[in-house]
């Protein structure tokens, strides 16, 4: 089937199988490979992207369901080579260890801060319940989210 | 993991969805938020030949005050139920429990009607709506009909919905004065897991998550409460009449123990709020 959607501000038309998952469209059709496939069972959050500005797990959305909608991946956050405040906060707070969960974490935090621009530490921790870091590097990830909020990332 | 092949149809209206379901019959399945059905399809535990996507039906996403009850469109997302000012004021149990479903990403997609129609006894909202005495509205060949939620769940993933019938609205009565104490307790291994056991309390109504093949009202607890029992004494009856499954997460005995413990906590919490 033919699918029209916007990915990181760019209009894309793709001819895909009806059963194609959004994450495969992002990685294999749009060729944006920062979005990782982790558990592939809606648990780990590595594949988190924004759909119309809200975080979703792209392993559990059909590409067909995203037709007509706007997708943002971590590659779409920086503007003219300048990192998004959440990305900069991850850099400055060392909010990563191996880096595999990072794109999903960043997108989940961008969505979280849009809904709640000034979260408490507890709200950040519960807001990230859908994202797992197997290095268990949560402390610096939470610090990064709070630092980004302070900077007015939302 | 990739689902087996199917043909994707996007419905533009409830009418069109129902027509598509009639056309494709038993080979077709409605897709709402997709956060129960798609994981099953990826594991190939479900393999419908036709998917009728309902997510474009904005007409079925609403929360409106109807005086004595609140009407909720079946395609209203958990996120919108959780953050609804109206529900936060008049049905805080429902708003709170919706915020406990899955995680933020899941709540951005999953819908209240999808959760109810899927009829997983481990889901939170079916039991919550049972405690709230909701009425479901379904649209079928003979028009719309109302189904009291107590008659809706027939077994594991089984409901009284006819093939092709579409759940369109959930009507939730506002609790009467004297029945406003509420609580929701659930016990999980990880935050995003289904409840090993959950308990919803609204006034004198108590219902259980994952203590049988359907969500259950804890009738013996309710009877004890009506006789004036304390939370702990009433909660001692929480496992009566249940048939909890044993699985990788818990034995039946452990679930029964959890039901009593969580019911005590929920009744105590509800009493403090009444």
Coordinates of C-alpha atoms in Angstrom, one line a residue:
Chain A
X1 CA 0.0 0.0 0.0
X2 CA 1.0 3.6 -0.5
X3 CA 1.8 5.6 2.6
X4 CA 2.3 9.4 2.8
X5 CA 3.7 10.8 6.0
X6 CA 6.1 13.4 7.3
X7 CA 9.4 12.4 8.9
X8 CA 11.5 15.1 10.5
X9 CA 9.7 17.7 8.4
X10 CA 10.3 15.9 5.1
X11 CA 7.3 14.4 3.2
X12 CA 7.8 10.8 2.4
X13 CA 5.8 8.6 0.1
X14 CA 6.5 4.9 0.4
X15 CA 5.0 1.7 -1.1
X16 CA 5.1 -0.7 1.8
X17 CA 3.5 -4.0 2.9
X18 CA 0.3 -3.5 4.9
X19 CA 2.0 -5.2 7.9
X20 CA 5.1 -3.1 8.0
X21 CA 5.9 -1.6 11.4
X22 CA 6.6 2.1 11.7
X23 CA 10.1 1.4 13.1
X24 CA 11.0 -0.5 9.9
X25 CA 9.7 2.3 7.8
X26 CA 11.9 4.8 9.8
X27 CA 15.0 2.6 9.6
X28 CA 14.7 0.9 6.3
X29 CA 12.7 3.2 4.1
X30 CA 13.5 6.7 5.5
X31 CA 17.1 5.4 6.3
X32 CA 17.1 7.0 9.7
X33 CA 18.9 4.4 11.8
X34 CA 19.3 6.2 15.1
X35 CA 15.9 4.8 16.3
X36 CA 16.8 1.4 17.7
X37 CA 14.8 -1.8 17.9
X38 CA 15.4 -3.2 21.4
X39 CA 12.9 -5.7 22.9
X40 CA 10.4 -5.4 20.0
X41 CA 7.6 -6.1 22.5
X42 CA 6.5 -2.6 23.6
X43 CA 8.5 -2.8 26.8
X44 CA 12.0 -1.2 26.5
X45 CA 11.2 2.1 24.7
X46 CA 14.4 2.1 22.6
X47 CA 12.2 2.7 19.5
X48 CA 10.4 5.7 21.0
X49 CA 9.7 8.5 18.4
X50 CA 7.2 11.3 18.4
X51 CA 3.9 10.9 16.5
X52 CA 2.3 14.3 16.1
X53 CA 4.5 15.5 19.0
X54 CA 3.7 12.7 21.4
X55 CA 6.0 9.8 22.4
X56 CA 5.0 6.3 20.9
X57 CA 6.8 3.0 20.6
X58 CA 7.4 2.7 16.9
X59 CA 7.6 -1.2 17.1
X60 CA 3.9 -1.2 18.1
X61 CA 2.5 1.1 15.4
X62 CA 1.9 0.1 11.8
X63 CA 3.5 2.3 9.1
X64 CA 0.0 2.4 7.7
X65 CA -1.4 3.9 10.9
X66 CA 1.2 6.7 10.7
X67 CA -0.1 7.8 7.2
X68 CA -1.0 11.4 7.2
X69 CA 0.8 12.0 10.5
X70 CA 4.1 13.7 11.5
X71 CA 6.9 11.6 12.9
X72 CA 10.0 13.0 14.6
X73 CA 13.0 10.9 15.4
X74 CA 16.1 11.9 17.3
X75 CA 17.7 13.0 14.0
X76 CA 15.0 15.6 13.6
X77 CA 15.7 17.4 16.9
X78 CA 18.8 19.5 16.1
X79 CA 18.2 22.7 14.3
X80 CA 21.0 23.9 11.9
X81 CA 23.5 21.6 13.6
X82 CA 22.7 23.0 17.1
X83 CA 21.6 20.3 19.5
X84 CA 18.2 20.3 21.1
X85 CA 18.4 21.3 24.8
X86 CA 17.6 17.7 25.8
X87 CA 20.4 16.4 23.6
X88 CA 22.8 19.0 25.1
X89 CA 21.7 18.0 28.6
X90 CA 22.5 14.4 27.9
X91 CA 25.9 15.4 26.7
X92 CA 26.7 17.7 29.6
X93 CA 25.2 15.4 32.3
X94 CA 26.7 12.2 30.7
X95 CA 23.2 10.8 30.4
X96 CA 24.4 7.6 28.7
X97 CA 26.6 4.7 29.0
X98 CA 26.4 2.3 26.0
X99 CA 24.1 4.6 24.2
X100 CA 21.6 2.1 22.9
X101 CA 18.6 3.4 24.9
X102 CA 19.6 7.0 24.3
X103 CA 17.6 8.0 21.2
X104 CA 14.4 6.6 22.9
X105 CA 15.2 8.2 26.2
X106 CA 15.8 11.6 24.5
X107 CA 12.5 11.4 22.6
X108 CA 10.5 10.2 25.7
X109 CA 11.9 13.2 27.7
X110 CA 11.1 15.7 24.9
X111 CA 7.5 14.4 25.0
X112 CA 7.5 14.4 28.8
X113 CA 8.7 18.0 29.0
X114 CA 6.1 19.2 26.4
X115 CA 3.4 17.8 28.7
X116 CA 5.0 18.9 32.0
X117 CA 7.7 21.6 31.4
X118 CA 8.8 21.6 35.1
X119 CA 8.6 18.1 36.4
X120 CA 9.9 17.0 39.8
X121 CA 12.5 14.3 40.0
X122 CA 9.8 11.7 40.8
X123 CA 7.7 12.8 37.8
X124 CA 10.7 12.3 35.6
X125 CA 11.3 8.9 37.0
X126 CA 7.7 7.7 36.6
X127 CA 7.5 9.6 33.2
X128 CA 10.4 7.3 32.0
X129 CA 8.8 4.1 33.2
X130 CA 8.4 3.0 29.6
X131 CA 12.2 3.3 28.8
X132 CA 14.7 0.8 30.1
X133 CA 18.5 1.4 30.3
X134 CA 20.2 -1.9 30.7
X135 CA 23.4 -0.2 31.8
X136 CA 21.2 1.1 34.7
X137 CA 22.4 4.6 34.0
X138 CA 19.2 6.1 35.2
X139 CA 20.7 8.7 37.6
X140 CA 22.4 10.8 34.9
X141 CA 19.5 10.4 32.6
X142 CA 17.2 11.8 35.2
X143 CA 19.7 14.6 35.9
X144 CA 19.8 15.4 32.1
X145 CA 16.0 15.6 32.0
X146 CA 15.9 18.0 35.0
X147 CA 18.7 20.1 33.5
X148 CA 16.9 20.3 30.2
X149 CA 13.7 21.4 32.0
X150 CA 15.7 24.1 33.8
X151 CA 16.9 25.4 30.5
X152 CA 13.4 25.6 29.3
X153 CA 13.6 22.7 26.8
X154 CA 9.9 22.5 26.4
Chain B
X1 CA 9.0 -9.6 14.9
X2 CA 6.6 -9.1 12.0
X3 CA 2.9 -10.0 12.0
X4 CA 1.7 -12.5 9.4
X5 CA 0.3 -10.8 6.3
X6 CA -3.0 -9.0 6.5
X7 CA -4.9 -6.5 4.5
X8 CA -5.1 -3.0 6.1
X9 CA -8.3 -1.0 5.9
X10 CA -8.7 2.4 7.5
X11 CA -12.3 3.3 8.5
X12 CA -13.3 6.9 8.1
X13 CA -16.5 6.6 10.2
X14 CA -18.2 4.2 12.6
X15 CA -20.6 3.4 9.8
X16 CA -17.8 2.5 7.4
X17 CA -16.1 0.4 10.1
X18 CA -19.2 -1.6 10.7
X19 CA -19.7 -2.1 6.9
X20 CA -16.1 -3.3 6.5
X21 CA -16.6 -5.7 9.4
X22 CA -19.8 -7.0 7.8
X23 CA -18.1 -7.4 4.5
X24 CA -15.0 -9.4 5.8
X25 CA -16.8 -11.3 8.6
X26 CA -14.7 -13.5 10.8
X27 CA -11.5 -12.8 9.0
X28 CA -11.5 -9.2 10.2
X29 CA -10.5 -7.6 13.4
X30 CA -10.9 -4.0 14.6
X31 CA -7.7 -2.2 15.6
X32 CA -8.1 0.7 18.1
X33 CA -4.8 1.8 19.8
X34 CA -3.3 -1.5 18.8
X35 CA -1.4 -1.9 22.0
X36 CA -3.0 -5.3 22.9
X37 CA -3.7 -6.6 19.4
X38 CA -0.4 -5.7 17.6
X39 CA 1.8 -7.4 20.2
X40 CA -0.3 -10.5 19.8
X41 CA -0.1 -10.3 16.0
X42 CA 3.7 -9.9 16.2
X43 CA 3.9 -13.0 18.3
X44 CA 1.6 -14.6 15.8
X45 CA -0.9 -15.5 18.6
X46 CA -3.4 -13.6 16.5
X47 CA -3.4 -13.6 12.7
X48 CA -6.5 -11.7 11.3
X49 CA -6.6 -11.5 7.6
X50 CA -8.1 -8.0 7.6
X51 CA -7.4 -5.2 10.0
X52 CA -10.0 -2.4 10.2
X53 CA -8.2 0.5 11.7
X54 CA -10.4 2.7 13.9
X55 CA -7.9 5.3 14.9
X56 CA -9.1 7.8 12.4
X57 CA -12.6 7.9 14.0
X58 CA -12.2 11.1 15.9
X59 CA -16.0 11.2 16.4
X60 CA -15.5 8.4 19.0
X61 CA -13.0 10.3 21.1
X62 CA -14.7 12.4 23.7
X63 CA -15.5 12.8 27.3
X64 CA -18.8 14.6 28.0
X65 CA -20.7 15.5 31.1
X66 CA -24.3 14.0 30.9
X67 CA -25.4 15.1 34.4
X68 CA -25.8 11.8 36.3
X69 CA -23.1 10.1 34.2
X70 CA -20.1 10.8 32.1
X71 CA -20.1 9.6 28.5
X72 CA -16.7 8.5 27.1
X73 CA -16.1 7.7 23.5
X74 CA -14.7 4.2 23.0
X75 CA -11.6 5.5 21.2
X76 CA -10.7 8.0 23.9
X77 CA -7.0 7.3 24.8
X78 CA -5.8 6.5 28.3
X79 CA -3.8 9.7 28.2
X80 CA -6.9 11.7 27.7
X81 CA -8.9 9.9 30.4
X82 CA -6.0 10.4 32.8
X83 CA -5.8 14.1 32.2
X84 CA -9.5 14.9 31.9
X85 CA -10.5 17.6 34.3
X86 CA -14.1 16.4 34.3
X87 CA -13.0 12.8 35.2
X88 CA -10.5 14.1 37.7
X89 CA -13.3 15.8 39.5
X90 CA -16.3 13.4 39.1
X91 CA -14.6 10.0 38.6
X92 CA -11.2 10.3 40.1
X93 CA -10.9 6.5 40.3
X94 CA -11.1 6.2 36.5
X95 CA -8.7 9.1 35.8
X96 CA -6.2 7.7 38.3
X97 CA -6.4 4.1 37.0
X98 CA -6.0 5.2 33.4
X99 CA -2.7 6.9 34.5
X100 CA -1.5 3.5 35.8
X101 CA -2.0 1.7 32.5
X102 CA 1.3 0.7 30.9
X103 CA 3.6 3.7 30.4
X104 CA 3.3 7.2 28.8
X105 CA 3.9 5.9 25.3
X106 CA 1.3 3.2 25.7
X107 CA -1.2 5.7 27.1
X108 CA -0.6 7.9 24.0
X109 CA -2.0 5.1 21.8
X110 CA -4.2 2.7 23.9
X111 CA -7.9 3.4 24.2
X112 CA -10.5 2.7 26.9
X113 CA -12.8 0.9 24.4
X114 CA -10.0 -1.2 23.1
X115 CA -9.0 -2.2 26.6
X116 CA -12.6 -3.2 27.5
X117 CA -13.4 -5.0 24.2
X118 CA -10.1 -6.9 24.4
X119 CA -11.3 -8.3 27.8
X120 CA -8.0 -9.3 29.2
X121 CA -8.6 -10.1 32.9
X122 CA -5.2 -8.7 33.7
X123 CA -6.1 -5.2 32.4
X124 CA -6.9 -2.4 34.8
X125 CA -9.8 -0.6 33.2
X126 CA -12.3 -3.4 32.8
X127 CA -12.2 -4.0 36.6
X128 CA -12.3 -0.3 37.3
X129 CA -15.4 0.1 35.1
X130 CA -16.9 -2.9 36.8
X131 CA -16.5 -1.3 40.2
X132 CA -18.1 1.9 38.7
X133 CA -21.1 0.0 37.3
X134 CA -20.5 1.4 33.8
X135 CA -22.9 0.7 30.9
X136 CA -21.4 -0.1 27.5
X137 CA -22.9 1.0 24.2
X138 CA -22.4 -1.2 21.1
X139 CA -23.4 -0.7 17.6
X140 CA -24.4 -3.7 15.5
X141 CA -26.6 -4.8 12.6
X142 CA -29.8 -4.1 14.6
X143 CA -28.6 -0.6 15.7
X144 CA -27.2 0.4 19.1
X145 CA -27.7 -1.5 22.3
X146 CA -26.7 -0.9 25.9
X147 CA -24.9 -3.6 27.8
X148 CA -24.4 -3.5 31.6
X149 CA -20.8 -4.1 32.2
X150 CA -21.6 -6.9 34.7
X151 CA -23.0 -8.9 31.7
X152 CA -20.2 -8.0 29.3
X153 CA -17.3 -10.2 30.2
X154 CA -17.9 -13.9 29.4
X155 CA -14.4 -15.4 29.8
X156 CA -10.8 -14.9 28.8
X157 CA -10.8 -12.4 26.0
X158 CA -14.5 -13.2 25.5
X159 CA -17.3 -10.7 25.6
X160 CA -21.0 -10.5 24.6
X161 CA -20.1 -8.4 21.6
X162 CA -21.4 -10.0 18.4
X163 CA -19.1 -10.5 15.4
X164 CA -18.7 -7.1 13.8
X165 CA -20.4 -5.3 16.6
X166 CA -18.5 -2.1 17.6
X167 CA -18.1 -0.8 21.1
X168 CA -18.8 3.0 20.7
X169 CA -19.4 4.5 24.2
X170 CA -18.8 3.9 27.8
X171 CA -21.3 5.5 30.2
X172 CA -20.0 5.9 33.8
X173 CA -22.4 6.9 36.5
X174 CA -21.1 9.5 38.9
X175 CA -20.8 8.0 42.4
X176 CA -23.6 9.1 44.8
X177 CA -22.8 11.0 48.0
X178 CA -21.7 8.5 50.6
X179 CA -20.0 6.3 47.9
X180 CA -17.2 8.7 46.9
X181 CA -14.3 7.0 48.6
X182 CA -12.2 5.3 46.0
X183 CA -8.8 3.6 45.6
X184 CA -6.9 1.6 43.1
X185 CA -4.1 -0.7 44.1
X186 CA -2.1 -2.9 41.7
X187 CA 1.0 -5.0 42.2
X188 CA 3.5 -5.5 39.4
X189 CA 7.0 -6.6 39.0
X190 CA 8.0 -3.8 36.7
X191 CA 6.1 -0.5 36.4
X192 CA 4.9 -1.3 32.9
X193 CA 3.7 -4.9 33.5
X194 CA 0.2 -6.0 33.8
X195 CA -1.1 -6.3 37.3
X196 CA -0.3 -9.6 39.1
X197 CA -3.3 -8.6 41.1
X198 CA -5.2 -5.3 41.2
X199 CA -8.1 -4.0 43.3
X200 CA -10.5 -1.1 42.5
X201 CA -12.8 0.3 45.1
X202 CA -15.6 2.8 44.7
X203 CA -17.8 3.3 47.7
X204 CA -19.0 -0.2 48.7
X205 CA -18.1 -1.7 45.3
X206 CA -14.9 -3.7 45.1
X207 CA -13.5 -5.4 42.0
X208 CA -10.5 -7.5 41.2
X209 CA -8.0 -7.5 38.4
X210 CA -6.5 -10.9 37.3
X211 CA -8.2 -13.1 39.9
X212 CA -10.1 -15.2 37.3
X213 CA -10.8 -15.4 33.6
X214 CA -12.8 -12.1 33.8
X215 CA -12.6 -9.1 36.0
X216 CA -14.6 -9.9 39.1
X217 CA -16.7 -8.1 41.8
X218 CA -15.5 -9.3 45.2
X219 CA -19.1 -10.0 46.4
X220 CA -18.1 -11.5 49.8
X221 CA -16.0 -8.3 50.6
X222 CA -18.9 -6.1 49.5
X223 CA -21.3 -8.1 51.7
X224 CA -19.0 -7.8 54.7
X225 CA -18.6 -4.1 54.1
X226 CA -22.4 -3.7 54.0
X227 CA -22.6 -5.4 57.3
X228 CA -20.2 -2.9 58.8
X229 CA -17.0 -4.9 58.8
X230 CA -13.6 -3.1 59.1
X231 CA -11.4 -2.9 56.0
X232 CA -9.2 -5.7 57.3
X233 CA -12.1 -8.0 58.2
X234 CA -13.9 -7.4 54.9
X235 CA -10.7 -7.9 52.9
X236 CA -10.2 -11.3 54.5
X237 CA -12.9 -12.5 52.1
X238 CA -11.2 -11.1 49.0
X239 CA -10.2 -14.4 47.5
X240 CA -13.6 -16.0 48.0
X241 CA -15.3 -17.0 44.7
X242 CA -12.2 -16.2 42.7
X243 CA -10.3 -18.6 40.4
X244 CA -6.9 -17.0 39.9
X245 CA -4.5 -18.6 37.4
X246 CA -1.0 -19.8 38.2
X247 CA 1.6 -18.5 35.8
X248 CA 5.3 -17.5 35.6
X249 CA 4.7 -14.5 37.9
X250 CA 2.7 -16.0 40.7
X251 CA 1.0 -19.1 42.1
X252 CA -2.7 -19.1 42.8
X253 CA -2.1 -19.0 46.5
X254 CA 0.2 -16.0 46.2
X255 CA -2.5 -14.2 44.1
X256 CA -5.1 -14.9 46.8
X257 CA -2.8 -13.6 49.4
X258 CA -2.1 -10.4 47.3
X259 CA -5.9 -10.0 46.8
X260 CA -6.4 -9.8 50.6
X261 CA -3.4 -7.5 51.2
X262 CA -4.3 -5.1 48.4
X263 CA -8.0 -5.1 49.3
X264 CA -7.1 -4.1 52.8
X265 CA -4.9 -1.3 51.5
X266 CA -7.5 -0.2 49.0
X267 CA -10.4 -0.2 51.5
X268 CA -8.3 1.8 54.0
X269 CA -7.3 4.3 51.4
X270 CA -10.9 4.6 50.1
X271 CA -12.2 5.1 53.7
X272 CA -9.7 8.0 54.2
X273 CA -11.1 9.6 51.0
X274 CA -14.8 9.2 51.8

